[in-house]
């Protein structure tokens, strides 16, 4: 399992609902957590590892030791979001070292299914709400650069162009 980097089309593809809540799904989430920790991330969505399904994992602490903080969500959706929004700095494992400011609702209510298919309803705030919304966007083919302020995006324009060139070079050499 490897991280899919921008602008790979798998990051923009449609993601199918998770329907099989089996041992394979659990093994996939373990592998995703492992990859997430090894790349110092706090969240990872399935399309970022080339699996176009509606699955995300995250751990707001980013610490492999804090397994109690690990969250696995299948087929998640936002049932409610606050009108109050907040600016925050985000990065993404599919964008290497690129960061930027993104505005998002500060609190949300989430409906999803857990690893065994059981219904999950949670209220998330601030940092965790931000992580969730970032990962949910991945499941809809939306990337954080799509939501960056124009000022933020102009700062990373060159880095994005480099990534596109790198991707084209790899395609040409493969
Ligand atoms: Co991301």
XYZ file of C-alpha atoms and ligand atoms in Angstrom:
175
model
C 0.000 0.000 0.000
C 1.384 3.393 -1.048
C 0.147 6.966 -0.873
C -1.348 8.250 -4.102
C 0.064 11.679 -4.909
C -1.558 14.686 -6.599
C -2.545 14.921 -9.457
C -3.235 11.168 -9.760
C -6.801 10.794 -11.163
C -7.669 8.266 -8.434
C -7.911 11.255 -6.073
C -10.735 12.639 -8.243
C -12.533 9.362 -8.974
C -15.953 8.375 -7.645
C -15.876 6.345 -4.426
C -18.262 3.441 -3.882
C -20.015 2.780 -0.566
C -18.418 0.217 1.738
C -20.676 -2.857 1.752
C -18.468 -5.670 3.047
C -17.723 -5.244 6.742
C -15.352 -8.160 6.888
C -11.850 -9.136 7.979
C -10.423 -7.734 4.772
C -11.847 -4.298 5.593
C -10.272 -4.440 9.034
C -6.908 -5.468 7.559
C -7.145 -2.556 5.111
C -7.765 -0.055 7.915
C -4.795 -1.457 9.925
C -2.572 -0.989 6.886
C -3.906 2.538 6.384
C -3.186 3.477 10.012
C 0.333 2.062 9.701
C 0.988 4.077 6.563
C -0.554 7.189 8.136
C 1.695 7.004 11.211
C 4.801 6.270 9.169
C 4.175 9.410 7.093
C 3.319 11.543 10.172
C -0.287 12.079 9.167
C -3.422 12.424 11.312
C -5.902 11.165 8.734
C -6.072 9.098 5.574
C -8.910 8.439 3.125
C -9.128 5.245 1.064
C -8.732 6.951 -2.351
C -5.345 8.197 -1.095
C -4.151 4.578 -1.095
C -5.774 3.813 -4.447
C -8.975 2.285 -3.029
C -12.011 4.114 -4.367
C -14.355 3.341 -1.483
C -16.018 5.550 1.141
C -13.673 4.762 4.019
C -11.520 6.988 6.214
C -9.246 6.510 9.192
C -7.890 9.205 11.486
C -6.269 9.804 14.833
C -6.338 13.424 16.033
C -3.304 12.779 18.264
C -1.252 11.430 15.356
C 0.330 9.098 17.907
C 0.589 5.385 17.155
C 0.585 4.734 20.906
C -2.811 6.403 21.449
C -4.883 3.636 19.878
C -7.949 4.788 21.866
C -8.005 7.894 19.682
C -8.182 5.923 16.437
C -11.358 6.388 14.399
C -12.553 4.317 11.434
C -15.597 5.596 9.546
C -17.379 3.991 6.609
C -19.925 5.766 4.413
C -19.737 8.967 6.496
C -21.893 12.036 5.995
C -22.448 15.372 7.699
C -25.894 15.535 9.325
C -25.421 19.080 10.628
C -22.763 21.773 10.524
C -22.317 24.977 12.488
C -22.667 28.330 10.796
C -19.562 29.397 12.685
C -16.441 28.729 10.646
C -12.774 28.864 11.421
C -9.564 29.286 9.393
C -6.896 26.684 9.909
C -3.677 25.417 8.422
C -3.967 22.073 6.632
C -1.636 19.681 4.920
C -2.342 16.441 3.071
C -0.345 13.244 2.639
C -1.121 13.335 -1.097
C 0.611 16.731 -1.354
C 3.952 16.092 0.370
C 4.986 19.340 2.104
C 2.317 21.683 0.753
C 0.193 23.489 3.371
C -2.474 26.147 3.214
C -5.311 27.947 4.956
C -8.769 26.392 4.701
C -12.014 27.720 6.229
C -14.395 25.100 7.628
C -17.359 24.861 10.008
C -16.070 24.596 13.557
C -18.469 21.879 14.697
C -20.391 19.153 12.907
C -22.629 16.168 13.521
C -21.607 13.038 11.695
C -23.495 9.901 10.714
C -21.509 6.915 9.531
C -20.909 3.221 10.015
C -18.157 1.673 12.060
C -15.839 -1.166 11.153
C -18.570 -3.742 11.785
C -21.239 -1.825 9.930
C -22.833 -0.524 13.109
C -24.373 2.968 12.914
C -22.224 5.722 14.411
C -23.391 9.213 15.359
C -20.855 11.658 16.735
C -20.465 15.348 17.290
C -17.038 16.661 16.374
C -15.416 19.974 17.141
C -12.430 22.045 16.075
C -9.346 19.946 15.216
C -11.224 16.636 14.920
C -14.035 18.280 12.936
C -11.416 19.715 10.573
C -9.707 16.345 10.051
C -13.049 14.666 9.388
C -14.128 17.298 6.865
C -10.780 17.101 5.058
C -11.087 13.304 4.765
C -14.766 13.459 3.789
C -13.807 15.797 0.958
C -11.415 13.111 -0.325
C -14.369 10.709 -0.524
C -16.124 13.247 -2.756
C -13.040 13.811 -4.917
C -12.466 17.246 -3.391
C -8.915 18.235 -2.433
C -7.866 20.845 0.095
C -6.308 22.982 -2.619
C -9.854 23.389 -3.994
C -10.847 25.058 -0.733
C -7.723 27.131 -0.088
C -8.026 30.881 -0.041
C -6.719 32.477 -3.268
C -3.860 34.024 -1.275
C -2.873 30.633 0.164
C -3.166 28.917 -3.178
C -0.977 31.450 -4.936
C 1.776 30.676 -2.401
C 1.810 26.991 -3.373
C 1.244 27.440 -7.125
C 4.858 26.592 -8.005
C 4.904 23.507 -5.754
C 1.687 22.245 -7.355
C 3.124 22.733 -10.835
C 6.211 20.762 -9.749
C 3.994 17.892 -8.587
C 2.116 17.864 -11.905
C 5.437 17.768 -13.783
C 6.741 14.983 -11.534
C 3.578 12.967 -12.199
C 3.904 13.436 -15.958
C 7.584 12.433 -15.859
C 6.733 9.254 -13.944
C 3.995 8.347 -16.416
C 6.388 8.896 -19.294
C 9.009 6.625 -17.678
C 6.704 3.831 -16.668
Co -5.746 14.823 2.471
